């Protein structure tokens, strides 16, 4: 086993057993109907190890990530709860995490979050009380020290496998590995990158990451996703913060015959996974198939990552409150 | 080019100015203490706000980390990030939120590389902001030490003694 088991979730077990992990993003519904979430899950056909429940990504409101995660856990599947610093202060976040853990959530992805101006309610107040570094470390304190950030003890600490995002494709490039090191020091056990369409840039980034030994301290997963066609790729690179899609990819999508564009998009996604698998330090792929969730099983199969491994559960010890609080 | 942006492009000079102001305040500490930190805060917050706003576009968070952020005020990042650039930086190095502005952290990183003494500190993890200090003098807060105070749980994550794990039962 690689490293010490923190939460013992399916996702964590797959990674620590040394398998190439696969996760995918669940599209949260604009509805209050749990059946909509179950449908999304069903569409993925069990092709992934864990399901990311996004937290109002792109500053667009949907069903809450805590609820989507809990519904996923109820199905006996493994959710990754995404938390963004944009909408909640430190008080709300810590409470949400305890609640989510009580409902069976063990993986948490800590994000800064897209700005409110990226969404359809730009009039909203941006919170950003924490940045993602504070969020990571606070959750690590809750897990490892069994207390809130304030020092007040928890009677039962949440067992968490903590993650963070990274964008190797955004400036300042030389700072990105340093920032990754900070995130790992703050508490990240796994990393999911922004959409990768640029393998040479990823290689450059990973070279620095490997030189710094960071791939041994956290599991780094490449973010990928299929595009519907040239037009939607262009829309995404223009409107979704931090996504870089090289012209060559857009041209390739445009050149595909009508009716075959989505197929081409899927092919590119599979190629990205396969090329990323060859890079030292990459431990998994995270598929963001926005509105193309039905493609996920095919992508996983075509990338040669089917069937998913089964790793037996192990016991994870209870964390007791810290001695300095006179507890325990 | 404004005075502020000219100054910010000379991080080494700013770093020296910061260093000497810091030691001036430290030397004056006994005097300031006698007058009372509260009262000095009232006198100084205004001029400090004015001068730092001019030089750094300061937001008066009251806990200055300029020397750890390439002499660039991280509070002018619309997301108030204290630990580095978000993933939304545009292809031209401009801000996700304010397309007309260069990303504060792109500038911070460039400038930190030009700094002598504190440039390395950009790789340190900065603790959460104490929002209670907003609008107060960072210099006075430095002297009283309140700017270094962190939430109790944050202290020494690796040094707080943990009881023996009882292991096994869950
Ligand atoms: S792009 Fe830079 S300045 Fe703008 S929100 Fe992100 S980190 Fe802050």
PDB file of N, CA and C in Angstrom, chain B residues 34-117:
ATOM      1  N   UNK B  34       4.086  53.632  25.321  1.00  0.00           N
ATOM      2  CA  UNK B  34       3.719  54.604  26.364  1.00  0.00           C
ATOM      3  C   UNK B  34       2.513  55.428  25.944  1.00  0.00           C
ATOM      4  N   UNK B  35       2.523  55.854  24.695  1.00  0.00           N
ATOM      5  CA  UNK B  35       1.373  56.648  24.214  1.00  0.00           C
ATOM      6  C   UNK B  35       0.112  55.788  24.204  1.00  0.00           C
ATOM      7  N   UNK B  36       0.301  54.528  23.930  1.00  0.00           N
ATOM      8  CA  UNK B  36      -0.847  53.601  23.853  1.00  0.00           C
ATOM      9  C   UNK B  36      -1.089  53.188  22.407  1.00  0.00           C
ATOM     10  N   UNK B  37      -1.114  51.867  22.180  1.00  0.00           N
ATOM     11  CA  UNK B  37      -1.276  51.354  20.816  1.00  0.00           C
ATOM     12  C   UNK B  37      -2.591  51.814  20.203  1.00  0.00           C
ATOM     13  N   UNK B  38      -3.620  51.838  21.043  1.00  0.00           N
ATOM     14  CA  UNK B  38      -4.948  52.224  20.557  1.00  0.00           C
ATOM     15  C   UNK B  38      -4.912  53.626  19.949  1.00  0.00           C
ATOM     16  N   UNK B  39      -4.290  54.550  20.733  1.00  0.00           N
ATOM     17  CA  UNK B  39      -4.275  55.939  20.298  1.00  0.00           C
ATOM     18  C   UNK B  39      -3.421  56.094  19.035  1.00  0.00           C
ATOM     19  N   UNK B  40      -2.258  55.445  19.018  1.00  0.00           N
ATOM     20  CA  UNK B  40      -1.379  55.539  17.852  1.00  0.00           C
ATOM     21  C   UNK B  40      -2.075  54.943  16.630  1.00  0.00           C
ATOM     22  N   UNK B  41      -2.807  53.885  16.857  1.00  0.00           N
ATOM     23  CA  UNK B  41      -3.555  53.284  15.751  1.00  0.00           C
ATOM     24  C   UNK B  41      -4.496  54.315  15.135  1.00  0.00           C
ATOM     25  N   UNK B  42      -5.150  55.095  16.017  1.00  0.00           N
ATOM     26  CA  UNK B  42      -6.087  56.107  15.512  1.00  0.00           C
ATOM     27  C   UNK B  42      -5.360  57.170  14.692  1.00  0.00           C
ATOM     28  N   UNK B  43      -4.156  57.582  15.163  1.00  0.00           N
ATOM     29  CA  UNK B  43      -3.409  58.608  14.432  1.00  0.00           C
ATOM     30  C   UNK B  43      -2.893  58.080  13.108  1.00  0.00           C
ATOM     31  N   UNK B  44      -2.431  56.845  13.173  1.00  0.00           N
ATOM     32  CA  UNK B  44      -1.597  56.366  12.073  1.00  0.00           C
ATOM     33  C   UNK B  44      -2.402  55.683  10.956  1.00  0.00           C
ATOM     34  N   UNK B  45      -3.557  55.137  11.312  1.00  0.00           N
ATOM     35  CA  UNK B  45      -4.314  54.364  10.325  1.00  0.00           C
ATOM     36  C   UNK B  45      -4.614  55.190   9.071  1.00  0.00           C
ATOM     37  N   UNK B  46      -4.946  56.465   9.260  1.00  0.00           N
ATOM     38  CA  UNK B  46      -5.251  57.338   8.115  1.00  0.00           C
ATOM     39  C   UNK B  46      -4.074  57.515   7.174  1.00  0.00           C
ATOM     40  N   UNK B  47      -2.957  58.099   7.679  1.00  0.00           N
ATOM     41  CA  UNK B  47      -1.781  58.259   6.818  1.00  0.00           C
ATOM     42  C   UNK B  47      -1.269  56.933   6.252  1.00  0.00           C
ATOM     43  N   UNK B  48      -1.330  55.868   7.046  1.00  0.00           N
ATOM     44  CA  UNK B  48      -0.849  54.569   6.558  1.00  0.00           C
ATOM     45  C   UNK B  48      -1.710  54.117   5.377  1.00  0.00           C
ATOM     46  N   UNK B  49      -2.993  54.278   5.541  1.00  0.00           N
ATOM     47  CA  UNK B  49      -3.934  53.930   4.480  1.00  0.00           C
ATOM     48  C   UNK B  49      -3.575  54.706   3.211  1.00  0.00           C
ATOM     49  N   UNK B  50      -3.372  56.041   3.374  1.00  0.00           N
ATOM     50  CA  UNK B  50      -3.108  56.911   2.227  1.00  0.00           C
ATOM     51  C   UNK B  50      -1.829  56.495   1.501  1.00  0.00           C
ATOM     52  N   UNK B  51      -0.746  56.319   2.289  1.00  0.00           N
ATOM     53  CA  UNK B  51       0.542  56.050   1.645  1.00  0.00           C
ATOM     54  C   UNK B  51       0.595  54.640   1.058  1.00  0.00           C
ATOM     55  N   UNK B  52       0.039  53.692   1.779  1.00  0.00           N
ATOM     56  CA  UNK B  52       0.092  52.318   1.263  1.00  0.00           C
ATOM     57  C   UNK B  52      -0.858  52.131   0.086  1.00  0.00           C
ATOM     58  N   UNK B  53      -1.939  52.893   0.115  1.00  0.00           N
ATOM     59  CA  UNK B  53      -2.864  52.809  -1.010  1.00  0.00           C
ATOM     60  C   UNK B  53      -2.160  53.302  -2.269  1.00  0.00           C
ATOM     61  N   UNK B  54      -1.397  54.394  -2.085  1.00  0.00           N
ATOM     62  CA  UNK B  54      -0.657  54.977  -3.201  1.00  0.00           C
ATOM     63  C   UNK B  54       0.383  53.993  -3.731  1.00  0.00           C
ATOM     64  N   UNK B  55       1.123  53.404  -2.802  1.00  0.00           N
ATOM     65  CA  UNK B  55       2.236  52.554  -3.223  1.00  0.00           C
ATOM     66  C   UNK B  55       1.794  51.146  -3.602  1.00  0.00           C
ATOM     67  N   UNK B  56       0.831  50.597  -2.898  1.00  0.00           N
ATOM     68  CA  UNK B  56       0.516  49.169  -3.097  1.00  0.00           C
ATOM     69  C   UNK B  56      -0.935  48.894  -3.447  1.00  0.00           C
ATOM     70  N   UNK B  57      -1.742  49.940  -3.559  1.00  0.00           N
ATOM     71  CA  UNK B  57      -3.170  49.739  -3.706  1.00  0.00           C
ATOM     72  C   UNK B  57      -3.662  48.928  -2.496  1.00  0.00           C
ATOM     73  N   UNK B  58      -3.159  49.333  -1.321  1.00  0.00           N
ATOM     74  CA  UNK B  58      -3.398  48.607  -0.067  1.00  0.00           C
ATOM     75  C   UNK B  58      -4.878  48.597   0.300  1.00  0.00           C
ATOM     76  N   UNK B  59      -5.311  47.471   0.873  1.00  0.00           N
ATOM     77  CA  UNK B  59      -6.717  47.340   1.250  1.00  0.00           C
ATOM     78  C   UNK B  59      -6.902  47.388   2.770  1.00  0.00           C
ATOM     79  N   UNK B  60      -5.811  47.719   3.492  1.00  0.00           N
ATOM     80  CA  UNK B  60      -5.869  47.862   4.952  1.00  0.00           C
ATOM     81  C   UNK B  60      -6.459  46.618   5.638  1.00  0.00           C
ATOM     82  N   UNK B  61      -5.915  45.477   5.324  1.00  0.00           N
ATOM     83  CA  UNK B  61      -6.386  44.263   5.995  1.00  0.00           C
ATOM     84  C   UNK B  61      -5.852  44.220   7.428  1.00  0.00           C
ATOM     85  N   UNK B  62      -4.821  45.046   7.706  1.00  0.00           N
ATOM     86  CA  UNK B  62      -4.312  45.145   9.069  1.00  0.00           C
ATOM     87  C   UNK B  62      -3.312  44.066   9.437  1.00  0.00           C
ATOM     88  N   UNK B  63      -2.955  43.206   8.485  1.00  0.00           N
ATOM     89  CA  UNK B  63      -1.950  42.165   8.755  1.00  0.00           C
ATOM     90  C   UNK B  63      -1.123  41.985   7.504  1.00  0.00           C
ATOM     91  N   UNK B  64      -0.160  42.887   7.390  1.00  0.00           N
ATOM     92  CA  UNK B  64       0.578  43.031   6.147  1.00  0.00           C
ATOM     93  C   UNK B  64       1.494  41.833   5.884  1.00  0.00           C
ATOM     94  N   UNK B  65       1.387  41.260   4.691  1.00  0.00           N
ATOM     95  CA  UNK B  65       2.301  40.187   4.309  1.00  0.00           C
ATOM     96  C   UNK B  65       3.020  40.559   3.018  1.00  0.00           C
ATOM     97  N   UNK B  66       3.081  41.868   2.733  1.00  0.00           N
ATOM     98  CA  UNK B  66       3.675  42.341   1.476  1.00  0.00           C
ATOM     99  C   UNK B  66       5.031  41.710   1.154  1.00  0.00           C
ATOM    100  N   UNK B  67       5.872  41.585   2.199  1.00  0.00           N
ATOM    101  CA  UNK B  67       7.205  41.067   1.931  1.00  0.00           C
ATOM    102  C   UNK B  67       7.180  39.588   1.543  1.00  0.00           C
ATOM    103  N   UNK B  68       6.063  38.905   1.851  1.00  0.00           N
ATOM    104  CA  UNK B  68       5.946  37.493   1.459  1.00  0.00           C
ATOM    105  C   UNK B  68       5.233  37.341   0.124  1.00  0.00           C
ATOM    106  N   UNK B  69       4.767  38.451  -0.419  1.00  0.00           N
ATOM    107  CA  UNK B  69       3.987  38.365  -1.656  1.00  0.00           C
ATOM    108  C   UNK B  69       4.575  39.304  -2.700  1.00  0.00           C
ATOM    109  N   UNK B  70       5.903  39.290  -2.807  1.00  0.00           N
ATOM    110  CA  UNK B  70       6.568  40.077  -3.842  1.00  0.00           C
ATOM    111  C   UNK B  70       6.256  41.556  -3.750  1.00  0.00           C
ATOM    112  N   UNK B  71       6.036  42.080  -2.550  1.00  0.00           N
ATOM    113  CA  UNK B  71       5.675  43.483  -2.330  1.00  0.00           C
ATOM    114  C   UNK B  71       4.445  43.863  -3.156  1.00  0.00           C
ATOM    115  N   UNK B  72       3.565  42.900  -3.344  1.00  0.00           N
ATOM    116  CA  UNK B  72       2.328  43.118  -4.084  1.00  0.00           C
ATOM    117  C   UNK B  72       1.191  42.814  -3.123  1.00  0.00           C
ATOM    118  N   UNK B  73       0.218  43.704  -2.997  1.00  0.00           N
ATOM    119  CA  UNK B  73      -0.838  43.489  -2.009  1.00  0.00           C
ATOM    120  C   UNK B  73      -1.798  42.411  -2.490  1.00  0.00           C
ATOM    121  N   UNK B  74      -1.793  41.287  -1.786  1.00  0.00           N
ATOM    122  CA  UNK B  74      -2.606  40.160  -2.240  1.00  0.00           C
ATOM    123  C   UNK B  74      -4.089  40.423  -2.006  1.00  0.00           C
ATOM    124  N   UNK B  75      -4.403  41.422  -1.187  1.00  0.00           N
ATOM    125  CA  UNK B  75      -5.814  41.710  -0.955  1.00  0.00           C
ATOM    126  C   UNK B  75      -6.442  42.439  -2.137  1.00  0.00           C
ATOM    127  N   UNK B  76      -5.616  42.909  -3.088  1.00  0.00           N
ATOM    128  CA  UNK B  76      -6.232  43.485  -4.288  1.00  0.00           C
ATOM    129  C   UNK B  76      -6.594  42.407  -5.296  1.00  0.00           C
ATOM    130  N   UNK B  77      -6.275  41.156  -4.988  1.00  0.00           N
ATOM    131  CA  UNK B  77      -6.823  40.028  -5.745  1.00  0.00           C
ATOM    132  C   UNK B  77      -8.309  39.974  -5.403  1.00  0.00           C
ATOM    133  N   UNK B  78      -9.185  39.995  -6.401  1.00  0.00           N
ATOM    134  CA  UNK B  78     -10.622  40.014  -6.109  1.00  0.00           C
ATOM    135  C   UNK B  78     -11.090  38.838  -5.256  1.00  0.00           C
ATOM    136  N   UNK B  79     -10.324  37.756  -5.263  1.00  0.00           N
ATOM    137  CA  UNK B  79     -10.698  36.614  -4.430  1.00  0.00           C
ATOM    138  C   UNK B  79      -9.971  36.643  -3.088  1.00  0.00           C
ATOM    139  N   UNK B  80      -9.217  37.734  -2.838  1.00  0.00           N
ATOM    140  CA  UNK B  80      -8.494  37.861  -1.565  1.00  0.00           C
ATOM    141  C   UNK B  80      -7.562  36.691  -1.280  1.00  0.00           C
ATOM    142  N   UNK B  81      -6.996  36.097  -2.314  1.00  0.00           N
ATOM    143  CA  UNK B  81      -6.150  34.928  -2.076  1.00  0.00           C
ATOM    144  C   UNK B  81      -4.857  35.344  -1.392  1.00  0.00           C
ATOM    145  N   UNK B  82      -4.414  34.562  -0.422  1.00  0.00           N
ATOM    146  CA  UNK B  82      -3.186  34.886   0.315  1.00  0.00           C
ATOM    147  C   UNK B  82      -2.059  33.932  -0.061  1.00  0.00           C
ATOM    148  N   UNK B  83      -2.351  32.926  -0.884  1.00  0.00           N
ATOM    149  CA  UNK B  83      -1.368  31.873  -1.108  1.00  0.00           C
ATOM    150  C   UNK B  83      -1.056  31.556  -2.559  1.00  0.00           C
ATOM    151  N   UNK B  84      -1.299  32.501  -3.453  1.00  0.00           N
ATOM    152  CA  UNK B  84      -0.915  32.247  -4.837  1.00  0.00           C
ATOM    153  C   UNK B  84      -2.069  32.315  -5.805  1.00  0.00           C
ATOM    154  N   UNK B  85      -1.705  32.318  -7.092  1.00  0.00           N
ATOM    155  CA  UNK B  85      -2.678  32.547  -8.157  1.00  0.00           C
ATOM    156  C   UNK B  85      -3.729  31.458  -8.246  1.00  0.00           C
ATOM    157  N   UNK B  86      -4.965  31.848  -8.480  1.00  0.00           N
ATOM    158  CA  UNK B  86      -6.034  30.880  -8.714  1.00  0.00           C
ATOM    159  C   UNK B  86      -5.853  30.266 -10.098  1.00  0.00           C
ATOM    160  N   UNK B  87      -6.684  29.306 -10.423  1.00  0.00           N
ATOM    161  CA  UNK B  87      -6.556  28.619 -11.706  1.00  0.00           C
ATOM    162  C   UNK B  87      -7.177  29.391 -12.863  1.00  0.00           C
ATOM    163  N   UNK B  88      -7.733  30.554 -12.567  1.00  0.00           N
ATOM    164  CA  UNK B  88      -8.477  31.272 -13.604  1.00  0.00           C
ATOM    165  C   UNK B  88      -7.685  32.313 -14.374  1.00  0.00           C
ATOM    166  N   UNK B  89      -6.385  32.442 -14.085  1.00  0.00           N
ATOM    167  CA  UNK B  89      -5.565  33.461 -14.754  1.00  0.00           C
ATOM    168  C   UNK B  89      -5.701  33.329 -16.272  1.00  0.00           C
ATOM    169  N   UNK B  90      -5.898  34.472 -16.935  1.00  0.00           N
ATOM    170  CA  UNK B  90      -6.091  34.433 -18.382  1.00  0.00           C
ATOM    171  C   UNK B  90      -4.777  34.201 -19.120  1.00  0.00           C
ATOM    172  N   UNK B  91      -4.920  33.859 -20.400  1.00  0.00           N
ATOM    173  CA  UNK B  91      -3.754  33.513 -21.199  1.00  0.00           C
ATOM    174  C   UNK B  91      -2.736  34.655 -21.263  1.00  0.00           C
ATOM    175  N   UNK B  92      -3.221  35.897 -21.164  1.00  0.00           N
ATOM    176  CA  UNK B  92      -2.301  37.040 -21.216  1.00  0.00           C
ATOM    177  C   UNK B  92      -1.818  37.438 -19.823  1.00  0.00           C
ATOM    178  N   UNK B  93      -2.091  36.600 -18.836  1.00  0.00           N
ATOM    179  CA  UNK B  93      -1.625  36.896 -17.476  1.00  0.00           C
ATOM    180  C   UNK B  93      -2.538  37.857 -16.733  1.00  0.00           C
ATOM    181  N   UNK B  94      -3.684  38.156 -17.316  1.00  0.00           N
ATOM    182  CA  UNK B  94      -4.614  39.050 -16.638  1.00  0.00           C
ATOM    183  C   UNK B  94      -5.574  38.276 -15.745  1.00  0.00           C
ATOM    184  N   UNK B  95      -6.303  39.058 -14.933  1.00  0.00           N
ATOM    185  CA  UNK B  95      -7.157  38.470 -13.906  1.00  0.00           C
ATOM    186  C   UNK B  95      -8.444  37.890 -14.490  1.00  0.00           C
ATOM    187  N   UNK B  96      -8.850  36.768 -13.935  1.00  0.00           N
ATOM    188  CA  UNK B  96     -10.115  36.132 -14.326  1.00  0.00           C
ATOM    189  C   UNK B  96     -11.288  37.082 -14.098  1.00  0.00           C
ATOM    190  N   UNK B  97     -11.246  37.797 -12.973  1.00  0.00           N
ATOM    191  CA  UNK B  97     -12.388  38.620 -12.573  1.00  0.00           C
ATOM    192  C   UNK B  97     -12.358  39.993 -13.234  1.00  0.00           C
ATOM    193  N   UNK B  98     -11.170  40.580 -13.296  1.00  0.00           N
ATOM    194  CA  UNK B  98     -11.025  41.918 -13.887  1.00  0.00           C
ATOM    195  C   UNK B  98     -10.084  41.816 -15.080  1.00  0.00           C
ATOM    196  N   UNK B  99     -10.652  41.599 -16.267  1.00  0.00           N
ATOM    197  CA  UNK B  99      -9.820  41.327 -17.440  1.00  0.00           C
ATOM    198  C   UNK B  99      -8.823  42.441 -17.762  1.00  0.00           C
ATOM    199  N   UNK B 100      -9.105  43.666 -17.276  1.00  0.00           N
ATOM    200  CA  UNK B 100      -8.215  44.788 -17.613  1.00  0.00           C
ATOM    201  C   UNK B 100      -6.993  44.834 -16.688  1.00  0.00           C
ATOM    202  N   UNK B 101      -7.050  44.059 -15.607  1.00  0.00           N
ATOM    203  CA  UNK B 101      -5.966  44.106 -14.611  1.00  0.00           C
ATOM    204  C   UNK B 101      -5.065  42.884 -14.747  1.00  0.00           C
ATOM    205  N   UNK B 102      -3.747  43.082 -14.612  1.00  0.00           N
ATOM    206  CA  UNK B 102      -2.866  41.908 -14.570  1.00  0.00           C
ATOM    207  C   UNK B 102      -3.144  41.156 -13.282  1.00  0.00           C
ATOM    208  N   UNK B 103      -3.056  39.835 -13.321  1.00  0.00           N
ATOM    209  CA  UNK B 103      -3.287  39.045 -12.102  1.00  0.00           C
ATOM    210  C   UNK B 103      -2.280  39.485 -11.048  1.00  0.00           C
ATOM    211  N   UNK B 104      -2.803  39.795  -9.883  1.00  0.00           N
ATOM    212  CA  UNK B 104      -1.986  40.232  -8.764  1.00  0.00           C
ATOM    213  C   UNK B 104      -0.873  39.225  -8.469  1.00  0.00           C
ATOM    214  N   UNK B 105      -1.210  37.967  -8.588  1.00  0.00           N
ATOM    215  CA  UNK B 105      -0.255  36.911  -8.240  1.00  0.00           C
ATOM    216  C   UNK B 105       0.768  36.639  -9.329  1.00  0.00           C
ATOM    217  N   UNK B 106       0.419  36.946 -10.578  1.00  0.00           N
ATOM    218  CA  UNK B 106       1.416  36.858 -11.639  1.00  0.00           C
ATOM    219  C   UNK B 106       2.485  37.909 -11.337  1.00  0.00           C
ATOM    220  N   UNK B 107       2.031  39.110 -10.958  1.00  0.00           N
ATOM    221  CA  UNK B 107       2.969  40.178 -10.612  1.00  0.00           C
ATOM    222  C   UNK B 107       3.740  39.819  -9.350  1.00  0.00           C
ATOM    223  N   UNK B 108       3.041  39.289  -8.377  1.00  0.00           N
ATOM    224  CA  UNK B 108       3.694  38.948  -7.104  1.00  0.00           C
ATOM    225  C   UNK B 108       4.823  37.949  -7.345  1.00  0.00           C
ATOM    226  N   UNK B 109       4.563  36.976  -8.192  1.00  0.00           N
ATOM    227  CA  UNK B 109       5.574  35.952  -8.431  1.00  0.00           C
ATOM    228  C   UNK B 109       6.775  36.544  -9.168  1.00  0.00           C
ATOM    229  N   UNK B 110       6.501  37.353 -10.200  1.00  0.00           N
ATOM    230  CA  UNK B 110       7.598  38.002 -10.933  1.00  0.00           C
ATOM    231  C   UNK B 110       8.451  38.833  -9.987  1.00  0.00           C
ATOM    232  N   UNK B 111       7.771  39.608  -9.149  1.00  0.00           N
ATOM    233  CA  UNK B 111       8.505  40.515  -8.265  1.00  0.00           C
ATOM    234  C   UNK B 111       9.252  39.769  -7.173  1.00  0.00           C
ATOM    235  N   UNK B 112       8.653  38.696  -6.686  1.00  0.00           N
ATOM    236  CA  UNK B 112       9.328  37.960  -5.609  1.00  0.00           C
ATOM    237  C   UNK B 112      10.661  37.403  -6.113  1.00  0.00           C
ATOM    238  N   UNK B 113      10.720  37.113  -7.397  1.00  0.00           N
ATOM    239  CA  UNK B 113      11.965  36.578  -7.946  1.00  0.00           C
ATOM    240  C   UNK B 113      13.057  37.644  -7.999  1.00  0.00           C
ATOM    241  N   UNK B 114      12.626  38.915  -7.983  1.00  0.00           N
ATOM    242  CA  UNK B 114      13.612  40.006  -8.037  1.00  0.00           C
ATOM    243  C   UNK B 114      14.018  40.463  -6.643  1.00  0.00           C
ATOM    244  N   UNK B 115      13.359  39.949  -5.628  1.00  0.00           N
ATOM    245  CA  UNK B 115      13.631  40.425  -4.275  1.00  0.00           C
ATOM    246  C   UNK B 115      14.833  39.736  -3.666  1.00  0.00           C
ATOM    247  N   UNK B 116      15.506  40.452  -2.765  1.00  0.00           N
ATOM    248  CA  UNK B 116      16.695  39.887  -2.138  1.00  0.00           C
ATOM    249  C   UNK B 116      16.359  39.042  -0.932  1.00  0.00           C
ATOM    250  N   UNK B 117      15.798  39.715   0.074  1.00  0.00           N
ATOM    251  CA  UNK B 117      15.724  39.093   1.385  1.00  0.00           C
ATOM    252  C   UNK B 117      14.522  38.152   1.570  1.00  0.00           C
TER     253      UNK B 117
END
